[in-house]
mmCIF file of C-alpha atoms in Angstrom:
data_model
loop_
_atom_site.group_PDB
_atom_site.id
_atom_site.type_symbol
_atom_site.label_atom_id
_atom_site.label_comp_id
_atom_site.label_asym_id
_atom_site.label_seq_id
_atom_site.Cartn_x
_atom_site.Cartn_y
_atom_site.Cartn_z
ATOM 1 C CA MET D 1 -126.292 -38.906 94.832
ATOM 2 C CA ARG D 2 -126.708 -39.480 91.086
ATOM 3 C CA PHE D 3 -123.948 -39.118 88.522
ATOM 4 C CA HIS D 4 -124.542 -38.703 84.787
ATOM 5 C CA MET D 5 -122.137 -40.942 82.891
ATOM 6 C CA MET D 6 -120.352 -39.622 79.784
ATOM 7 C CA THR D 7 -117.225 -40.529 77.841
ATOM 8 C CA PHE D 8 -113.973 -39.031 79.190
ATOM 9 C CA LEU D 9 -111.661 -37.187 76.813
ATOM 10 C CA ILE D 10 -108.054 -36.843 77.917
ATOM 11 C CA GLY D 11 -106.209 -33.985 76.266
ATOM 12 C CA VAL D 12 -107.212 -30.723 74.641
ATOM 13 C CA SER D 13 -110.856 -30.134 73.765
ATOM 14 C CA LEU D 14 -112.679 -27.240 72.121
ATOM 15 C CA TRP D 15 -113.427 -24.475 74.600
ATOM 16 C CA THR D 16 -114.707 -20.926 74.358
ATOM 17 C CA PRO D 17 -115.210 -18.369 77.147
ATOM 18 C CA ALA D 18 -118.963 -18.781 76.790
ATOM 19 C CA THR D 19 -118.800 -22.341 78.139
ATOM 20 C CA ALA D 20 -117.654 -21.381 81.648
ATOM 21 C CA ALA D 21 -117.841 -18.526 84.120
ATOM 22 C CA GLU D 22 -115.074 -15.976 83.699
ATOM 23 C CA PHE D 23 -111.924 -16.987 85.549
ATOM 24 C CA PRO D 24 -110.770 -14.298 88.000
ATOM 25 C CA THR D 25 -107.575 -12.304 87.908
ATOM 26 C CA PHE D 26 -105.295 -12.307 90.954
ATOM 27 C CA ARG D 27 -103.272 -9.472 92.489
ATOM 28 C CA ARG D 28 -100.122 -10.547 94.328
ATOM 29 C CA GLN D 29 -99.227 -9.078 97.738
ATOM 30 C CA VAL D 30 -96.214 -10.224 99.763
ATOM 31 C CA ILE D 31 -97.078 -9.844 103.446
ATOM 32 C CA ASP D 32 -93.768 -11.271 104.668
ATOM 33 C CA PRO D 33 -90.687 -11.313 102.410
ATOM 34 C CA GLU D 34 -88.507 -13.244 104.878
ATOM 35 C CA ILE D 35 -90.252 -15.570 107.322
ATOM 36 C CA GLY D 36 -87.084 -17.557 108.065
ATOM 37 C CA LYS D 37 -85.426 -20.572 106.479
ATOM 38 C CA VAL D 38 -88.704 -22.217 105.411
ATOM 39 C CA CYS D 39 -92.388 -21.391 105.528
ATOM 40 C CA TYR D 40 -93.603 -24.893 106.337
ATOM 41 C CA ALA D 41 -97.345 -24.203 106.561
ATOM 42 C CA VAL D 42 -99.955 -21.468 106.239
ATOM 43 C CA SER D 43 -103.432 -21.284 107.720
ATOM 44 C CA THR D 44 -106.233 -18.810 108.361
ATOM 45 C CA THR D 45 -108.297 -18.184 111.484
ATOM 46 C CA ASP D 46 -109.623 -15.249 113.516
ATOM 47 C CA VAL D 47 -106.830 -14.943 116.077
ATOM 48 C CA ASN D 48 -107.869 -11.702 117.776
ATOM 49 C CA GLY D 49 -111.644 -12.185 117.663
ATOM 50 C CA ASP D 50 -112.439 -9.153 115.509
ATOM 51 C CA GLY D 51 -114.451 -11.155 112.969
ATOM 52 C CA LYS D 52 -111.744 -11.066 110.280
ATOM 53 C CA LEU D 53 -109.665 -14.009 109.101
ATOM 54 C CA ASP D 54 -105.978 -13.566 109.887
ATOM 55 C CA VAL D 55 -103.106 -15.426 108.216
ATOM 56 C CA VAL D 56 -100.961 -17.765 110.338
ATOM 57 C CA ALA D 57 -97.589 -19.153 109.221
ATOM 58 C CA VAL D 58 -95.087 -21.702 110.514
ATOM 59 C CA SER D 59 -91.327 -21.368 110.179
ATOM 60 C CA GLU D 60 -88.604 -23.639 111.466
ATOM 61 C CA ASN D 61 -88.497 -21.936 114.876
ATOM 62 C CA ARG D 62 -91.517 -19.606 115.027
ATOM 63 C CA ILE D 63 -95.299 -19.364 114.787
ATOM 64 C CA GLN D 64 -96.555 -15.961 113.694
ATOM 65 C CA TRP D 65 -99.816 -14.424 112.614
ATOM 66 C CA TYR D 66 -100.537 -11.508 110.331
ATOM 67 C CA GLU D 67 -103.344 -9.202 111.415
ATOM 68 C CA ASN D 68 -106.089 -8.497 108.885
ATOM 69 C CA PRO D 69 -106.219 -5.950 107.211
ATOM 70 C CA THR D 70 -102.841 -4.300 107.957
ATOM 71 C CA TRP D 71 -100.987 -7.661 107.939
ATOM 72 C CA GLN D 72 -98.881 -6.584 110.884
ATOM 73 C CA LYS D 73 -96.832 -9.559 112.054
ATOM 74 C CA HIS D 74 -97.170 -10.926 115.594
ATOM 75 C CA VAL D 75 -94.710 -13.613 116.744
ATOM 76 C CA ILE D 76 -96.388 -15.905 119.305
ATOM 77 C CA LEU D 77 -93.878 -18.767 119.522
ATOM 78 C CA GLU D 78 -90.119 -18.574 119.054
ATOM 79 C CA ASP D 79 -87.415 -21.125 119.929
ATOM 80 C CA GLN D 80 -89.748 -22.861 122.400
ATOM 81 C CA THR D 81 -90.028 -26.182 120.544
ATOM 82 C CA GLU D 82 -87.730 -28.730 118.946
ATOM 83 C CA ARG D 83 -86.595 -27.653 115.482
ATOM 84 C CA ASP D 84 -88.174 -27.740 113.007
ATOM 85 C CA ASN D 85 -91.790 -26.714 113.483
ATOM 86 C CA VAL D 86 -93.639 -28.333 110.601
ATOM 87 C CA CYS D 87 -97.425 -28.088 111.068
ATOM 88 C CA LEU D 88 -100.195 -26.484 113.096
ATOM 89 C CA ALA D 89 -103.963 -26.618 113.509
ATOM 90 C CA ALA D 90 -106.261 -23.969 114.991
ATOM 91 C CA HIS D 91 -108.974 -24.706 117.564
ATOM 92 C CA ASP D 92 -110.301 -23.387 120.868
ATOM 93 C CA ILE D 93 -108.619 -26.130 122.856
ATOM 94 C CA ASP D 94 -109.231 -24.918 126.418
ATOM 95 C CA GLY D 95 -112.781 -23.691 125.817
ATOM 96 C CA ASP D 96 -112.165 -20.039 126.726
ATOM 97 C CA GLY D 97 -113.666 -18.749 123.478
ATOM 98 C CA GLN D 98 -110.294 -17.857 121.948
ATOM 99 C CA ILE D 99 -108.282 -19.653 119.287
ATOM 100 C CA ASP D 100 -105.357 -21.838 120.343
ATOM 101 C CA PHE D 101 -102.966 -23.798 118.132
ATOM 102 C CA ALA D 102 -101.726 -27.358 118.130
ATOM 103 C CA VAL D 103 -98.152 -27.496 116.811
ATOM 104 C CA GLY D 104 -96.033 -30.341 115.451
ATOM 105 C CA ALA D 105 -92.267 -29.926 115.775
ATOM 106 C CA GLY D 106 -88.979 -31.811 115.794
ATOM 107 C CA TRP D 107 -90.318 -33.801 112.865
ATOM 108 C CA THR D 108 -86.929 -34.938 111.549
ATOM 109 C CA LYS D 109 -86.052 -36.287 114.988
ATOM 110 C CA ILE D 110 -88.383 -37.327 117.812
ATOM 111 C CA GLY D 111 -91.603 -35.645 116.682
ATOM 112 C CA THR D 112 -93.176 -33.509 119.413
ATOM 113 C CA LEU D 113 -96.840 -32.564 119.807
ATOM 114 C CA GLN D 114 -97.867 -29.533 121.824
ATOM 115 C CA TRP D 115 -100.464 -26.810 121.947
ATOM 116 C CA ILE D 116 -99.916 -23.153 122.629
ATOM 117 C CA SER D 117 -102.194 -20.822 124.605
ATOM 118 C CA ARG D 118 -102.102 -17.050 124.855
ATOM 119 C CA GLN D 119 -101.100 -15.250 128.016
ATOM 120 C CA ALA D 120 -102.659 -12.192 129.675
ATOM 121 C CA ASP D 121 -100.101 -9.873 128.095
ATOM 122 C CA PRO D 122 -100.676 -10.004 124.307
ATOM 123 C CA LYS D 123 -97.036 -9.020 123.679
ATOM 124 C CA VAL D 124 -95.671 -12.063 125.528
ATOM 125 C CA LEU D 125 -94.912 -15.313 123.677
ATOM 126 C CA TRP D 126 -97.621 -17.917 124.094
ATOM 127 C CA LYS D 127 -97.343 -20.781 126.581
ATOM 128 C CA VAL D 128 -96.352 -24.243 125.312
ATOM 129 C CA ASN D 129 -98.388 -27.176 126.694
ATOM 130 C CA PHE D 130 -97.413 -30.822 126.210
ATOM 131 C CA ILE D 131 -99.567 -33.286 124.235
ATOM 132 C CA GLY D 132 -97.242 -36.163 123.346
ATOM 133 C CA GLN D 133 -94.676 -37.496 120.911
ATOM 134 C CA GLU D 134 -94.937 -39.333 117.612
ATOM 135 C CA LEU D 135 -91.871 -40.051 115.526
ATOM 136 C CA SER D 136 -91.752 -38.156 112.223
ATOM 137 C CA THR D 137 -94.852 -36.027 112.942
ATOM 138 C CA HIS D 138 -95.653 -34.196 109.695
ATOM 139 C CA ARG D 139 -99.297 -33.035 109.316
ATOM 140 C CA MET D 140 -102.166 -32.301 111.722
ATOM 141 C CA SER D 141 -105.798 -31.158 111.671
ATOM 142 C CA PHE D 142 -108.901 -30.996 113.853
ATOM 143 C CA ALA D 143 -111.901 -33.147 112.825
ATOM 144 C CA ASP D 144 -114.485 -35.361 114.508
ATOM 145 C CA VAL D 145 -113.248 -38.696 113.164
ATOM 146 C CA LEU D 146 -114.428 -40.607 116.268
ATOM 147 C CA GLY D 147 -118.065 -39.546 116.000
ATOM 148 C CA LYS D 148 -118.000 -37.876 119.426
ATOM 149 C CA GLY D 149 -119.724 -34.655 118.377
ATOM 150 C CA LYS D 150 -116.568 -32.598 118.911
ATOM 151 C CA PRO D 151 -113.249 -32.582 117.024
ATOM 152 C CA GLN D 152 -110.108 -34.506 117.800
ATOM 153 C CA LEU D 153 -106.531 -33.631 116.850
ATOM 154 C CA VAL D 154 -105.566 -35.914 113.945
ATOM 155 C CA VAL D 155 -101.815 -36.385 113.415
ATOM 156 C CA SER D 156 -99.997 -38.184 110.611
ATOM 157 C CA PRO D 157 -96.269 -39.001 110.583
ATOM 158 C CA LEU D 158 -94.321 -38.910 107.333
ATOM 159 C CA ASN D 159 -92.289 -42.066 107.895
ATOM 160 C CA ARG D 160 -92.770 -45.317 109.762
ATOM 161 C CA SER D 161 -93.430 -44.463 113.408
ATOM 162 C CA VAL D 162 -94.252 -47.987 114.635
ATOM 163 C CA ALA D 163 -93.213 -51.404 113.331
ATOM 164 C CA GLU D 164 -96.147 -51.692 110.887
ATOM 165 C CA GLY D 165 -95.893 -48.229 109.323
ATOM 166 C CA ALA D 166 -96.845 -44.593 109.849
ATOM 167 C CA ARG D 167 -99.360 -44.425 112.695
ATOM 168 C CA LEU D 168 -102.320 -42.127 112.012
ATOM 169 C CA LEU D 169 -103.606 -40.941 115.401
ATOM 170 C CA ALA D 170 -106.604 -39.057 116.794
ATOM 171 C CA PHE D 171 -105.988 -37.295 120.121
ATOM 172 C CA GLU D 172 -109.081 -36.525 122.180
ATOM 173 C CA ILE D 173 -108.993 -33.154 123.919
ATOM 174 C CA PRO D 174 -109.196 -33.858 127.672
ATOM 175 C CA LYS D 175 -111.368 -31.932 130.102
ATOM 176 C CA HIS D 176 -108.296 -30.172 131.482
ATOM 177 C CA PRO D 177 -105.996 -29.989 128.437
ATOM 178 C CA VAL D 178 -103.075 -28.417 130.300
ATOM 179 C CA THR D 179 -102.775 -31.051 133.018
ATOM 180 C CA ASP D 180 -104.709 -34.108 131.802
ATOM 181 C CA ARG D 181 -103.334 -36.806 129.491
ATOM 182 C CA TRP D 182 -104.290 -36.565 125.817
ATOM 183 C CA GLN D 183 -105.480 -40.057 124.880
ATOM 184 C CA ALA D 184 -104.367 -41.199 121.428
ATOM 185 C CA ILE D 185 -106.638 -43.443 119.343
ATOM 186 C CA PRO D 186 -104.858 -45.216 116.431
ATOM 187 C CA LEU D 187 -106.811 -44.912 113.167
ATOM 188 C CA ASP D 188 -104.366 -46.848 110.981
ATOM 189 C CA SER D 189 -100.727 -47.958 110.925
ATOM 190 C CA THR D 190 -100.367 -49.803 107.601
ATOM 191 C CA LEU D 191 -99.124 -47.037 105.291
ATOM 192 C CA ASN D 192 -95.633 -45.803 104.451
ATOM 193 C CA ARG D 193 -94.395 -42.336 103.440
ATOM 194 C CA LEU D 194 -97.744 -40.928 104.560
ATOM 195 C CA HIS D 195 -97.136 -37.415 103.287
ATOM 196 C CA ALA D 196 -100.597 -35.881 103.743
ATOM 197 C CA HIS D 197 -104.092 -36.383 105.087
ATOM 198 C CA THR D 198 -107.329 -34.453 104.754
ATOM 199 C CA HIS D 199 -110.924 -34.940 105.873
ATOM 200 C CA ILE D 200 -114.072 -35.530 103.892
ATOM 201 C CA ASP D 201 -117.770 -35.960 104.627
ATOM 202 C CA TRP D 202 -117.850 -39.215 102.671
ATOM 203 C CA ASN D 203 -121.116 -40.406 104.212
ATOM 204 C CA PRO D 204 -123.063 -37.224 105.070
ATOM 205 C CA GLY D 205 -124.660 -37.172 108.495
ATOM 206 C CA ARG D 206 -122.023 -39.364 110.095
ATOM 207 C CA ASP D 207 -118.531 -38.703 111.453
ATOM 208 C CA MET D 208 -115.807 -37.242 109.245
ATOM 209 C CA GLU D 209 -113.668 -39.657 107.258
ATOM 210 C CA THR D 210 -109.967 -39.235 106.491
ATOM 211 C CA LEU D 211 -108.236 -39.362 103.108
ATOM 212 C CA THR D 212 -104.533 -40.214 103.116
ATOM 213 C CA ALA D 213 -101.859 -39.771 100.442
ATOM 214 C CA SER D 214 -99.036 -42.258 100.818
ATOM 215 C CA GLN D 215 -96.649 -44.530 98.985
ATOM 216 C CA GLU D 216 -99.543 -47.003 98.684
ATOM 217 C CA GLY D 217 -101.880 -44.480 96.983
ATOM 218 C CA VAL D 218 -104.993 -42.703 98.271
ATOM 219 C CA HIS D 219 -106.910 -44.443 101.067
ATOM 220 C CA LEU D 220 -110.151 -43.746 102.922
ATOM 221 C CA ILE D 221 -110.006 -44.267 106.698
ATOM 222 C CA ASP D 222 -113.552 -44.787 107.978
ATOM 223 C CA LEU D 223 -114.969 -45.376 111.465
ATOM 224 C CA LYS D 224 -117.048 -48.579 111.415
ATOM 225 C CA ARG D 225 -117.772 -48.956 115.118
ATOM 226 C CA PRO D 226 -116.325 -47.349 118.269
ATOM 227 C CA ALA D 227 -112.513 -47.400 118.008
ATOM 228 C CA ALA D 228 -112.597 -49.693 114.932
ATOM 229 C CA PHE D 229 -111.549 -48.275 111.572
ATOM 230 C CA ALA D 230 -111.550 -49.610 108.030
ATOM 231 C CA ASN D 231 -108.876 -48.736 105.491
ATOM 232 C CA ARG D 232 -110.003 -48.821 101.837
ATOM 233 C CA LYS D 233 -107.760 -48.028 98.886
ATOM 234 C CA LEU D 234 -109.473 -45.650 96.469
ATOM 235 C CA VAL D 235 -106.759 -45.167 93.841
ATOM 236 C CA GLU D 236 -103.244 -46.496 93.294
ATOM 237 C CA GLY D 237 -101.540 -43.236 92.375
ATOM 238 C CA ALA D 238 -98.287 -43.273 90.455
ATOM 239 C CA SER D 239 -97.034 -46.719 89.463
ATOM 240 C CA GLY D 240 -93.262 -46.321 89.503
ATOM 241 C CA THR D 241 -90.606 -49.004 89.714
ATOM 242 C CA SER D 242 -89.314 -47.981 93.149
ATOM 243 C CA PRO D 243 -91.087 -47.041 96.384
ATOM 244 C CA GLU D 244 -90.114 -43.381 95.898
ATOM 245 C CA GLN D 245 -91.900 -43.328 92.529
ATOM 246 C CA LYS D 246 -95.175 -44.839 93.741
ATOM 247 C CA GLY D 247 -98.408 -43.531 95.209
ATOM 248 C CA ALA D 248 -99.318 -39.928 96.014
ATOM 249 C CA GLY D 249 -97.925 -37.107 98.113
ATOM 250 C CA GLU D 250 -100.954 -34.806 98.368
ATOM 251 C CA VAL D 251 -104.717 -35.338 98.134
ATOM 252 C CA LYS D 252 -107.803 -33.138 98.232
ATOM 253 C CA SER D 253 -111.404 -33.807 97.187
ATOM 254 C CA GLY D 254 -113.629 -31.612 95.046
ATOM 255 C CA GLN D 255 -117.019 -31.469 93.368
ATOM 256 C CA LEU D 256 -118.257 -30.722 89.873
ATOM 257 C CA ARG D 257 -121.834 -29.509 90.260
ATOM 258 C CA TRP D 258 -124.289 -28.651 87.505
ATOM 259 C CA ASN D 259 -127.133 -26.423 88.663
ATOM 260 C CA ALA D 260 -130.517 -25.843 87.101
ATOM 261 C CA LYS D 261 -131.609 -22.284 86.391
ATOM 262 C CA GLY D 262 -133.614 -22.289 89.587
ATOM 263 C CA GLY D 263 -130.486 -23.112 91.590
ATOM 264 C CA SER D 264 -131.165 -26.763 92.392
ATOM 265 C CA ILE D 265 -128.355 -29.251 91.715
ATOM 266 C CA LEU D 266 -129.118 -31.446 88.726
ATOM 267 C CA SER D 267 -125.990 -33.548 89.087
ATOM 268 C CA SER D 268 -122.777 -33.667 91.071
ATOM 269 C CA ARG D 269 -119.625 -35.627 90.446
ATOM 270 C CA GLN D 270 -116.918 -36.064 93.056
ATOM 271 C CA TYR D 271 -113.234 -36.039 92.234
ATOM 272 C CA LEU D 272 -109.938 -36.609 93.990
ATOM 273 C CA ALA D 273 -106.983 -34.363 93.140
ATOM 274 C CA THR D 274 -103.452 -35.568 93.809
ATOM 275 C CA ILE D 275 -99.800 -34.715 93.360
ATOM 276 C CA GLU D 276 -97.898 -37.858 92.364
ATOM 277 C CA PRO D 277 -95.662 -39.311 93.668
ATOM 278 C CA MET D 278 -94.550 -37.689 96.923
ATOM 279 C CA HIS D 279 -92.722 -34.424 96.117
ATOM 280 C CA GLY D 280 -93.767 -35.349 92.628
ATOM 281 C CA THR D 281 -93.985 -34.216 89.044
ATOM 282 C CA ALA D 282 -97.646 -34.830 88.158
ATOM 283 C CA THR D 283 -100.992 -33.272 88.988
ATOM 284 C CA VAL D 284 -103.743 -35.865 88.564
ATOM 285 C CA VAL D 285 -107.511 -35.813 88.963
ATOM 286 C CA TYR D 286 -109.610 -38.929 89.542
ATOM 287 C CA ILE D 287 -113.249 -38.566 88.509
ATOM 288 C CA SER D 288 -115.858 -40.785 90.152
ATOM 289 C CA GLU D 289 -117.577 -42.986 87.585
ATOM 290 C CA ASN D 290 -120.295 -44.604 89.682
ATOM 291 C CA ASP D 291 -122.572 -43.828 92.615
ATOM 292 C CA GLU D 292 -120.621 -46.076 95.010
ATOM 293 C CA ARG D 293 -117.328 -44.271 94.206
ATOM 294 C CA THR D 294 -115.552 -47.549 93.602
ATOM 295 C CA GLN D 295 -114.492 -46.690 90.044
ATOM 296 C CA TRP D 296 -112.358 -43.663 89.201
ATOM 297 C CA LYS D 297 -111.176 -42.314 85.874
ATOM 298 C CA ARG D 298 -107.571 -41.024 85.980
ATOM 299 C CA VAL D 299 -106.897 -37.771 84.101
ATOM 300 C CA VAL D 300 -103.358 -36.337 84.125
ATOM 301 C CA LEU D 301 -103.418 -32.538 84.187
ATOM 302 C CA GLU D 302 -99.705 -31.717 84.421
ATOM 303 C CA THR D 303 -96.405 -33.627 84.331
ATOM 304 C CA GLY D 304 -93.929 -30.745 84.529
ATOM 305 C CA LEU D 305 -93.829 -30.149 88.280
ATOM 306 C CA LYS D 306 -90.699 -30.433 90.372
ATOM 307 C CA GLN D 307 -91.169 -30.978 94.095
ATOM 308 C CA GLY D 308 -94.955 -30.637 93.939
ATOM 309 C CA HIS D 309 -95.964 -29.942 97.520
ATOM 310 C CA ALA D 310 -99.185 -27.904 97.798
ATOM 311 C CA LEU D 311 -102.770 -28.664 96.819
ATOM 312 C CA TRP D 312 -106.212 -27.139 97.417
ATOM 313 C CA THR D 313 -109.663 -27.322 95.859
ATOM 314 C CA VAL D 314 -112.084 -24.378 95.771
ATOM 315 C CA ASP D 315 -114.703 -22.840 93.494
ATOM 316 C CA LEU D 316 -112.933 -19.597 92.568
ATOM 317 C CA ASN D 317 -115.425 -18.314 89.996
ATOM 318 C CA HIS D 318 -118.738 -19.546 91.465
ATOM 319 C CA ASP D 319 -119.601 -21.788 88.516
ATOM 320 C CA GLY D 320 -120.252 -24.888 90.652
ATOM 321 C CA TYR D 321 -116.981 -26.546 89.591
ATOM 322 C CA ASP D 322 -114.181 -26.697 92.176
ATOM 323 C CA GLU D 323 -110.836 -25.597 90.755
ATOM 324 C CA ILE D 324 -107.568 -27.352 91.657
ATOM 325 C CA VAL D 325 -104.820 -25.118 93.099
ATOM 326 C CA VAL D 326 -101.303 -26.560 92.732
ATOM 327 C CA GLY D 327 -97.969 -25.303 94.063
ATOM 328 C CA PHE D 328 -94.460 -26.630 93.637
ATOM 329 C CA ARG D 329 -91.209 -25.573 95.206
ATOM 330 C CA GLU D 330 -88.476 -26.065 92.559
ATOM 331 C CA LYS D 331 -88.274 -24.996 88.939
ATOM 332 C CA GLY D 332 -89.860 -27.522 86.578
ATOM 333 C CA ALA D 333 -91.148 -27.628 83.030
ATOM 334 C CA ALA D 334 -94.658 -26.558 84.053
ATOM 335 C CA LEU D 335 -93.739 -22.847 84.198
ATOM 336 C CA THR D 336 -91.354 -20.627 82.254
ATOM 337 C CA ASN D 337 -89.486 -19.381 85.322
ATOM 338 C CA GLY D 338 -90.788 -21.444 88.204
ATOM 339 C CA PRO D 339 -91.328 -22.566 90.844
ATOM 340 C CA GLY D 340 -94.788 -21.246 91.524
ATOM 341 C CA LEU D 341 -98.532 -21.581 91.675
ATOM 342 C CA MET D 342 -101.166 -22.572 89.115
ATOM 343 C CA VAL D 343 -104.863 -23.353 88.980
ATOM 344 C CA PHE D 344 -106.646 -25.970 86.884
ATOM 345 C CA GLU D 345 -110.200 -25.070 85.899
ATOM 346 C CA CYS D 346 -112.697 -27.642 84.633
ATOM 347 C CA VAL D 347 -114.104 -26.250 81.386
ATOM 348 C CA ASP D 348 -116.570 -28.988 80.501
ATOM 349 C CA PRO D 349 -119.523 -27.489 78.610
ATOM 350 C CA LYS D 350 -122.438 -26.868 80.936
ATOM 351 C CA ASN D 351 -125.341 -28.739 79.382
ATOM 352 C CA SER D 352 -128.084 -31.130 80.415
ATOM 353 C CA ASP D 353 -125.680 -34.068 80.533
ATOM 354 C CA GLY D 354 -123.821 -32.622 83.487
ATOM 355 C CA PRO D 355 -120.064 -32.382 84.218
ATOM 356 C CA THR D 356 -117.644 -35.115 83.165
ATOM 357 C CA GLY D 357 -114.290 -33.748 84.333
ATOM 358 C CA SER D 358 -112.844 -34.406 80.888
ATOM 359 C CA THR D 359 -111.332 -31.024 80.022
ATOM 360 C CA TRP D 360 -109.295 -28.662 82.176
ATOM 361 C CA LYS D 361 -107.596 -25.319 81.530
ATOM 362 C CA LYS D 362 -104.373 -24.223 83.262
ATOM 363 C CA HIS D 363 -104.080 -20.702 84.709
ATOM 364 C CA ILE D 364 -100.684 -19.458 85.908
ATOM 365 C CA ILE D 365 -100.962 -17.483 89.143
ATOM 366 C CA ASP D 366 -97.284 -17.051 90.082
ATOM 367 C CA ASP D 367 -94.322 -17.929 87.863
ATOM 368 C CA GLY D 368 -91.166 -17.817 89.963
ATOM 369 C CA GLY D 369 -92.244 -15.560 92.825
ATOM 370 C CA CYS D 370 -92.980 -18.211 95.454
ATOM 371 C CA ALA D 371 -91.449 -21.662 95.913
ATOM 372 C CA VAL D 372 -94.773 -22.932 97.204
ATOM 373 C CA GLU D 373 -94.567 -25.253 100.197
ATOM 374 C CA ASP D 374 -98.196 -24.822 101.272
ATOM 375 C CA VAL D 375 -101.336 -23.153 99.918
ATOM 376 C CA LEU D 376 -104.975 -22.661 100.890
ATOM 377 C CA ALA D 377 -107.984 -20.550 99.903
ATOM 378 C CA ALA D 378 -110.033 -18.221 102.107
ATOM 379 C CA ASP D 379 -112.059 -15.031 101.709
ATOM 380 C CA LEU D 380 -109.829 -12.565 103.538
ATOM 381 C CA ASN D 381 -111.622 -9.299 102.770
ATOM 382 C CA GLY D 382 -115.231 -10.458 102.978
ATOM 383 C CA ASP D 383 -116.094 -9.714 99.351
ATOM 384 C CA GLY D 384 -117.382 -13.233 98.703
ATOM 385 C CA GLN D 385 -114.393 -14.157 96.529
ATOM 386 C CA PRO D 386 -111.927 -16.842 97.701
ATOM 387 C CA ASP D 387 -108.360 -15.527 97.859
ATOM 388 C CA LEU D 388 -105.227 -17.699 97.786
ATOM 389 C CA ILE D 389 -102.538 -17.723 100.483
ATOM 390 C CA ALA D 390 -99.163 -19.403 99.926
ATOM 391 C CA GLY D 391 -95.936 -19.922 101.852
ATOM 392 C CA GLY D 392 -92.563 -20.364 100.176
ATOM 393 C CA ARG D 393 -89.662 -22.650 100.902
ATOM 394 C CA ALA D 394 -86.592 -21.374 99.009
ATOM 395 C CA THR D 395 -88.236 -17.962 98.617
ATOM 396 C CA HIS D 396 -88.954 -17.704 102.386
ATOM 397 C CA ASN D 397 -92.059 -15.575 101.797
ATOM 398 C CA VAL D 398 -95.771 -15.450 102.640
ATOM 399 C CA VAL D 399 -97.982 -14.226 99.801
ATOM 400 C CA ILE D 400 -101.663 -13.350 99.353
ATOM 401 C CA TYR D 401 -103.153 -13.594 95.875
ATOM 402 C CA TRP D 402 -106.239 -11.375 95.901
ATOM 403 C CA ASN D 403 -109.159 -12.674 93.841
ATOM 404 C CA GLU D 404 -110.287 -9.634 91.831
#
């Protein structure tokens, strides 16, 4: 991969609508005004097998999904796990061709891991199956980080779960997932306040790598040989005077691609987007400055967040540049009313020199209507346009923002 090097400009630069594809407008639809005390997480998957993406949400004591396109709510887990439920990940765990869910619960106490499977009667609550325990369980996902050709359940605790730190684990799905033991493979245990992880195809053609956002910054966890992992720090994150003011709380990766008229990619530059520090005030983007991705230019996009907690990257306007979607859950200086949701769009001129990541434009999506705890993008109506889905903490709601 070849990057075209240019000087970075931090701050406001000249921009006209002709230099970028038109940014979309969004129509707000609340599909659940009162999910419970907290909407901890949102996700999308085809729950009922009709070919449409449904919305799934996690509250402190329930898992529920909203059926596309009516958004009728179906509760599939209620008061069957330790409070609070905090995370989930969708996958066909038992191989029956239907989606199941791994669920993390009891995260402020013992940290329980389980998966839920549907029963013959669709109106009955789903069955809870045991996986294991990990103190302070906070986030989970499915990805093939072991290079086995099929995904594992990757779990990250928020706080120290073993003596060394927060233990990042990959659980292999056993042949008989209801009765067999789920073997846990430690990926790393050196980080503290490990608030988030995500996966990235860092070295295409190999297994998936893991990016972590922690008190120590953003790290890449990479499989080097069977059951042996390397931990490499990519960026430091915030450099505060106390542990609570250091590092990053969220991380996602994105691409800035410049295409020729024929459609071929002339250049592509990778970036890392973060919220700093954990539950932080700043949105930051790190632009790769060399082919090896060992040098990163730090560009601060926003410093007025309060309790920044949600992050996603997606190309909303099909211009080849991934936008950065940011949500925060308490009123800060970033919005007039707040809390809410915003998008940062790279508006570098599209010319033969390629993207630099130097200039970004802020778009306000929701100012005060959702105290965003979690956000993601997905095309819910099949029109080719990514929509945004958010879950609120203090506002207790689940919201779709339709990309129009």
